[in-house]
PDB file of C-alpha atoms in Angstrom:
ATOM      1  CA  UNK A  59       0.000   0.000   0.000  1.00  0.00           C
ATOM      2  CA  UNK A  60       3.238   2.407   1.142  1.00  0.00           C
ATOM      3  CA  UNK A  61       4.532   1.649  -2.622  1.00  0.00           C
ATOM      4  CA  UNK A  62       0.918   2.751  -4.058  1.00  0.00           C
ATOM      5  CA  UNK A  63       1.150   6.094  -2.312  1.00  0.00           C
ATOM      6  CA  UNK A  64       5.011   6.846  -3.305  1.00  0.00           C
ATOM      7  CA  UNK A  65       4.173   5.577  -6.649  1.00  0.00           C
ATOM      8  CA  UNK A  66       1.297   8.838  -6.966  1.00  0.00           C
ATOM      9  CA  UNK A  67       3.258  11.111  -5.284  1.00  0.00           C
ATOM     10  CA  UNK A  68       6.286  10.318  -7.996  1.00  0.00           C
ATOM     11  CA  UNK A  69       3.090  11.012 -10.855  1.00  0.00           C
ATOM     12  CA  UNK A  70       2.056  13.683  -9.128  1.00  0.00           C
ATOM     13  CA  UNK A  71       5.609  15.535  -9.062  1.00  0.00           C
ATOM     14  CA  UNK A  72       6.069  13.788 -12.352  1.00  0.00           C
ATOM     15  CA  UNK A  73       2.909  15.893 -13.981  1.00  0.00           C
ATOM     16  CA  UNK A  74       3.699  19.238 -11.539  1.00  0.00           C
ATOM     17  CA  UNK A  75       7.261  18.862 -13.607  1.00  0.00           C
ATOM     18  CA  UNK A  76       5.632  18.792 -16.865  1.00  0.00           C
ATOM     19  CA  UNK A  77       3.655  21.305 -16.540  1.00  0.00           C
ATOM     20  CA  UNK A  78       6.020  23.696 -15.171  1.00  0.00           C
ATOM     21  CA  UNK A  79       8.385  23.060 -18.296  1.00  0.00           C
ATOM     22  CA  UNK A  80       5.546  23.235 -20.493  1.00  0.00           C
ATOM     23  CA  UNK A  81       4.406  26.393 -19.290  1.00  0.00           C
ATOM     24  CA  UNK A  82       7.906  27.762 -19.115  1.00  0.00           C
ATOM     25  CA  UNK A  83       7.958  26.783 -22.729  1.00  0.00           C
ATOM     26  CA  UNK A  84       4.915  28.665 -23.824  1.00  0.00           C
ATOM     27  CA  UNK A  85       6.579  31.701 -21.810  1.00  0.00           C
ATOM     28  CA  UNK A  86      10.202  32.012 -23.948  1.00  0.00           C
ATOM     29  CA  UNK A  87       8.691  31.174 -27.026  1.00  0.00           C
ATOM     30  CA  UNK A  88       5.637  34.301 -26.413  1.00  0.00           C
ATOM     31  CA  UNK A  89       8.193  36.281 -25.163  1.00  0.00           C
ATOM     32  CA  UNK A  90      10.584  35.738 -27.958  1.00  0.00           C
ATOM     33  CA  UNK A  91       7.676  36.251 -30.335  1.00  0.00           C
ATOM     34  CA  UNK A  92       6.452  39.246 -28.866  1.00  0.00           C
ATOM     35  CA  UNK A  93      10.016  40.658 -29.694  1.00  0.00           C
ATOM     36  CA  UNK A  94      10.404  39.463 -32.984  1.00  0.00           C
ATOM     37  CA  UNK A  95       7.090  40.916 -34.039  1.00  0.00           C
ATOM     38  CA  UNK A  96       8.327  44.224 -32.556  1.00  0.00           C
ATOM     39  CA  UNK A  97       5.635  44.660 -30.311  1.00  0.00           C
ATOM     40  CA  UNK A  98       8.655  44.420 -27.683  1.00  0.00           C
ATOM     41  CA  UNK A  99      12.086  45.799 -27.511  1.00  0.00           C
ATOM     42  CA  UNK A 100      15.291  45.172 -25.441  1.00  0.00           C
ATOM     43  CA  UNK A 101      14.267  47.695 -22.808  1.00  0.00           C
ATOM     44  CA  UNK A 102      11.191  45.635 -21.713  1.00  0.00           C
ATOM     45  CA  UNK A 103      14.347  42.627 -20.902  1.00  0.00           C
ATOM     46  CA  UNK A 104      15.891  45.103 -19.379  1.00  0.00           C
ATOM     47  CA  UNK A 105      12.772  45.813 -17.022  1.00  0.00           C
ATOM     48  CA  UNK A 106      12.355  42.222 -16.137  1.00  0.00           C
ATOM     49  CA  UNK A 107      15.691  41.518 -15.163  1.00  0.00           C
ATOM     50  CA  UNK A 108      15.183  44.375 -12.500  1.00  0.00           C
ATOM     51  CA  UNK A 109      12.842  42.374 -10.859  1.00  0.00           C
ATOM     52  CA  UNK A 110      13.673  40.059  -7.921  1.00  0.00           C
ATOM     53  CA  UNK A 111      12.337  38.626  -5.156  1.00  0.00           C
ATOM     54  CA  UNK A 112      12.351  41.702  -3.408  1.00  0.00           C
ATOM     55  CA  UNK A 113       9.786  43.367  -5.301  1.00  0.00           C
ATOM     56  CA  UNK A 114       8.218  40.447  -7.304  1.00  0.00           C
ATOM     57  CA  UNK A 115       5.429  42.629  -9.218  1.00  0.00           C
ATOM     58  CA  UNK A 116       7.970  45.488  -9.900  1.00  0.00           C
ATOM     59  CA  UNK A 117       7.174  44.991 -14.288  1.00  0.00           C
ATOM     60  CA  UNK A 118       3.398  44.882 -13.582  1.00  0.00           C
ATOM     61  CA  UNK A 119       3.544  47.383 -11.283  1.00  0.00           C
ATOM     62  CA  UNK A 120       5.657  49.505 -13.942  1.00  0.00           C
ATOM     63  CA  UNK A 121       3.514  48.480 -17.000  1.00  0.00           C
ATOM     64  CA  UNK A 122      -0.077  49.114 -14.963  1.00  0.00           C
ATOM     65  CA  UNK A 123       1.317  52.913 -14.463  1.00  0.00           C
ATOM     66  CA  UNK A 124       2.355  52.949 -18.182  1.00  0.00           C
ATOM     67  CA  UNK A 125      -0.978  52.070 -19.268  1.00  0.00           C
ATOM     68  CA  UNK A 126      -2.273  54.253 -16.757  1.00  0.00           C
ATOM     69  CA  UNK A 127      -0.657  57.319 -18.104  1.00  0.00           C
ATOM     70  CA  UNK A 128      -1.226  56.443 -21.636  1.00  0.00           C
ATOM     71  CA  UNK A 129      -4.404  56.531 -21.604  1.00  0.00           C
ATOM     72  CA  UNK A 130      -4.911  59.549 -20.019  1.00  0.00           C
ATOM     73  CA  UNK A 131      -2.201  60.845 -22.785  1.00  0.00           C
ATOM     74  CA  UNK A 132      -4.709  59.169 -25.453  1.00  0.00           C
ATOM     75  CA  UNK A 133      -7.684  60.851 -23.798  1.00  0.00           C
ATOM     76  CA  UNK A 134      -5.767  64.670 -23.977  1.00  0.00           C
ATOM     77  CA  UNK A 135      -4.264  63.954 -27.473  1.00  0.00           C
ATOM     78  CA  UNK A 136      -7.843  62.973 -28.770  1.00  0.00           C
ATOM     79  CA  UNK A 137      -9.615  66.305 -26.587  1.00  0.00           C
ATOM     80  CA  UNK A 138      -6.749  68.700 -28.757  1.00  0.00           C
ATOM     81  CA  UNK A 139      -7.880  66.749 -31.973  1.00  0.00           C
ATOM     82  CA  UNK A 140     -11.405  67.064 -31.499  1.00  0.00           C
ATOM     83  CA  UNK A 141     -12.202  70.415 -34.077  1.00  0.00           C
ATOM     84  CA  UNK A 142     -10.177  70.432 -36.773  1.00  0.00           C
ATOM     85  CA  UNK A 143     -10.381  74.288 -37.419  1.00  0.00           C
ATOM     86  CA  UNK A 144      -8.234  75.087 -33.614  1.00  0.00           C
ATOM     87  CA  UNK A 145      -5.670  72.185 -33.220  1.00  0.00           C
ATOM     88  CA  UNK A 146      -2.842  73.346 -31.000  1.00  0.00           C
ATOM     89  CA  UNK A 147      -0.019  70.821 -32.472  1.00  0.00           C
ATOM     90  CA  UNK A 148       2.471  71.781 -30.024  1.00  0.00           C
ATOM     91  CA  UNK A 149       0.524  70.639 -26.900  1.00  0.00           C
ATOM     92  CA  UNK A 150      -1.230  67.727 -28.926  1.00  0.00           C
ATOM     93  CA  UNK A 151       3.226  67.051 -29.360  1.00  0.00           C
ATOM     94  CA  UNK A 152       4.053  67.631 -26.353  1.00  0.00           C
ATOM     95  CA  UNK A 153       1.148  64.513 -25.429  1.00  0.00           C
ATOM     96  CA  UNK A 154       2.903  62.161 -28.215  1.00  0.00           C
ATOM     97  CA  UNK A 155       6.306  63.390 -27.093  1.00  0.00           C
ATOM     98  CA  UNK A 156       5.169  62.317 -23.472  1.00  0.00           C
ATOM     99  CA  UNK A 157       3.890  59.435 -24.701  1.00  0.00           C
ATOM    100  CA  UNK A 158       6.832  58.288 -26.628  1.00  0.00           C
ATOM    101  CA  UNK A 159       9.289  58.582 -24.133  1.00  0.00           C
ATOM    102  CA  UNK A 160       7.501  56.359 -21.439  1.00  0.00           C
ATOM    103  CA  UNK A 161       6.598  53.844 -24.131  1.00  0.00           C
ATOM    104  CA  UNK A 162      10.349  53.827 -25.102  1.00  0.00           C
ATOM    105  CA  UNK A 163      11.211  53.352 -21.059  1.00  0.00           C
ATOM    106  CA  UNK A 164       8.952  50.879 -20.788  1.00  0.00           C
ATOM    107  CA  UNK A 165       9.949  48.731 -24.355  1.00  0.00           C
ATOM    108  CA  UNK A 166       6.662  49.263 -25.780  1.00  0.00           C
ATOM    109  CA  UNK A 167       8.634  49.420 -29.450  1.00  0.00           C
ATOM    110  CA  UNK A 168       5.675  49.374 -31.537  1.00  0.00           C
ATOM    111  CA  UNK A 169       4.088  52.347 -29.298  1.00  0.00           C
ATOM    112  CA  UNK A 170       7.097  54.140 -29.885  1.00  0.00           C
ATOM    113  CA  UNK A 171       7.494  53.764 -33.389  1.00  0.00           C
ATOM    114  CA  UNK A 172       3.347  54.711 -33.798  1.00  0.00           C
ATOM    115  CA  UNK A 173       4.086  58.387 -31.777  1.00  0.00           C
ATOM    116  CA  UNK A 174       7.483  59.063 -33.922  1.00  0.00           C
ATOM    117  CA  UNK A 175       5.494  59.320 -37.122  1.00  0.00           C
ATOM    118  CA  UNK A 176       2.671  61.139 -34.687  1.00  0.00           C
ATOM    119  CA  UNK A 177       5.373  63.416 -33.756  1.00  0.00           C
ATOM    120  CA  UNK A 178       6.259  63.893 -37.346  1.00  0.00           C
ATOM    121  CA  UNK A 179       2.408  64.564 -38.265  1.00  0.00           C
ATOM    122  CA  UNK A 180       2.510  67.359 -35.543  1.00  0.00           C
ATOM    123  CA  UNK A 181       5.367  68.844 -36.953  1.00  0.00           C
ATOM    124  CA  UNK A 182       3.821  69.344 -40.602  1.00  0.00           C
ATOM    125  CA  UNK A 183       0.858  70.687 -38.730  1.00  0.00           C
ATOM    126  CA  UNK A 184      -1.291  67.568 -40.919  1.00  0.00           C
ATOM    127  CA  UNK A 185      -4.732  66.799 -39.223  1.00  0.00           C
ATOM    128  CA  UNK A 186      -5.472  63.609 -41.198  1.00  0.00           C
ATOM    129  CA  UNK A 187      -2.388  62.259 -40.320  1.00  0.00           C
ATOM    130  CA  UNK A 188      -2.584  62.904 -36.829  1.00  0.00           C
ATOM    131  CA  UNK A 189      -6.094  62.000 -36.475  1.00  0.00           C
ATOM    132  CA  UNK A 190      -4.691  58.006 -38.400  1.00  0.00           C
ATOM    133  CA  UNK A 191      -1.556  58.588 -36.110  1.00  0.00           C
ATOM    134  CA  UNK A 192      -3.731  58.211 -33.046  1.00  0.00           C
ATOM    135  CA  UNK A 193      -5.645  55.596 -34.277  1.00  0.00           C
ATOM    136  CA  UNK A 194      -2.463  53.855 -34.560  1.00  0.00           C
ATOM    137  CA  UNK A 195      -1.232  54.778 -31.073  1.00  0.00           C
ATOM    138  CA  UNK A 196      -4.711  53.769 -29.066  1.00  0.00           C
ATOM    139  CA  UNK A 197      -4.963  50.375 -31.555  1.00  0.00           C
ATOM    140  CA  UNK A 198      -0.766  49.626 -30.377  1.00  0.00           C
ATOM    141  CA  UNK A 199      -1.628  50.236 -26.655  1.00  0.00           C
ATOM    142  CA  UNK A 200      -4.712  47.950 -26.582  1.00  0.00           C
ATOM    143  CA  UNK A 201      -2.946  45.308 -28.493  1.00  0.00           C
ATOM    144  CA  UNK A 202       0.272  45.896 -26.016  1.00  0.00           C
ATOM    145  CA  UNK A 203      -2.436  45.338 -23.270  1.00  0.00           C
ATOM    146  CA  UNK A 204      -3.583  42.404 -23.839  1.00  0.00           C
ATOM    147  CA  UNK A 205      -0.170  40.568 -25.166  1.00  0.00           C
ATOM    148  CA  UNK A 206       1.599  41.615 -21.512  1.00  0.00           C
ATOM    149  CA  UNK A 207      -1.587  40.558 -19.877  1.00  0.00           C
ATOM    150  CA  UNK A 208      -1.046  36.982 -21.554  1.00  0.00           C
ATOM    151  CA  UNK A 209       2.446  37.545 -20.546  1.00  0.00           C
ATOM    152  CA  UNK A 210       1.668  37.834 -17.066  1.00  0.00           C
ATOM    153  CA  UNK A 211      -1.032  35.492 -17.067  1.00  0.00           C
ATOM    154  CA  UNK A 212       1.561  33.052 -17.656  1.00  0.00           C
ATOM    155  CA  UNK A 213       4.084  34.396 -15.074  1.00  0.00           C
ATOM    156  CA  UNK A 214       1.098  33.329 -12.837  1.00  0.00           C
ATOM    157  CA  UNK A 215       0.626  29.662 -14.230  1.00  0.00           C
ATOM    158  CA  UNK A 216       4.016  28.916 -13.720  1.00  0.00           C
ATOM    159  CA  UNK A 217       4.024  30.418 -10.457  1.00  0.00           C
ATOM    160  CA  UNK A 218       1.118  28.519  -9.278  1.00  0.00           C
ATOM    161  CA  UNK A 219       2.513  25.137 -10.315  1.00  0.00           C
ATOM    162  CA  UNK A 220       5.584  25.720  -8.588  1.00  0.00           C
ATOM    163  CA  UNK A 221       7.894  26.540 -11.069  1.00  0.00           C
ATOM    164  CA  UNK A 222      10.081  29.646 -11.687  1.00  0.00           C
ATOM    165  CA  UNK A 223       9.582  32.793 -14.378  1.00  0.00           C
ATOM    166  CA  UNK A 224      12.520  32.088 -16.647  1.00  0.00           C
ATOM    167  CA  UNK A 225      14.763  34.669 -17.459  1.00  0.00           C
ATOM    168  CA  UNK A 226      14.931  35.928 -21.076  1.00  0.00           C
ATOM    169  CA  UNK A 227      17.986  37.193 -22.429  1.00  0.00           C
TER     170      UNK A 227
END
């Protein structure tokens, strides 16, 4: 009977193991994906690798105030867009220019890239494009949401099944 009950605790670790892996798996390869698509940059590594066990929510923590802020960036940028005939380009810039440098701190690449073309729509004083630019910028933040949402989500699987986050160089 002793041998039955070491025999399930052996599965038991056995299938905690494989899960772990496999969930550490999933995490590189989304990770590495979320890079190679550009959604991510080097900075975002960067980030993560100041995280430790002394402050184990310090990228979620840094991310939910980055979302924070851009949104309320999005929100100002869209209020200076709304009539065409008395846009004030320098403070609707001064928004992207905000904008851009968190994203940049934060290596939200493709949020970036999205306000350097706003920036250069501000410049040439073009409505159209600034009105597509911030399109562009609100449709990058949602989708940067929910990929670093997965992201975590999975930080949280792995977590929960007793594993470790791997670190991504």
């Amino acid at each position: 009977m002793d041998n039955n009950n070491n025999n399930n605790n052996t599965n038991t670790t056995n299938n905690n193991n494989n899960v772990v892996t496999q969930l550490q798996r999933q995490y590189v390869d989304y990770s590495a994906s979320l890079h190679r698509e550009g959604v991510l940059d080097d900075q975002f590594t960067q980030l993560q690798k100041l995280q430790d066990d002394s402050s184990p929510e310090f990228v979620l923590e840094v991310v939910s105030l980055f979302f924070q802020d851009s949104e309320k960036l999005i929100n100002q940028m869209a209020a200076a867009l709304e009539s065409p005939q008395n846009v004030d380009f320098m403070k609707v810039d001064s928004h992207v220019h905000q904008l851009k440098g968190s994203s940049s701190s934060v290596g939200a690449n493709k949020v970036k890239n999205s306000c350097m073309a706003f920036r250069t729509n501000c410049e040439a004083q073009n409505y159209e494009g600034c009105v597509r630019c911030l399109q562009q910028v609100n449709h990058d933040c949602n989708v940067l949401k929910g990929k670093l949402q997965a992201l975590f989500k999975l930080e949280e699987q792995i977590v929960a099944a007793g594993g470790s986050v791997p670190t991504v160089d």
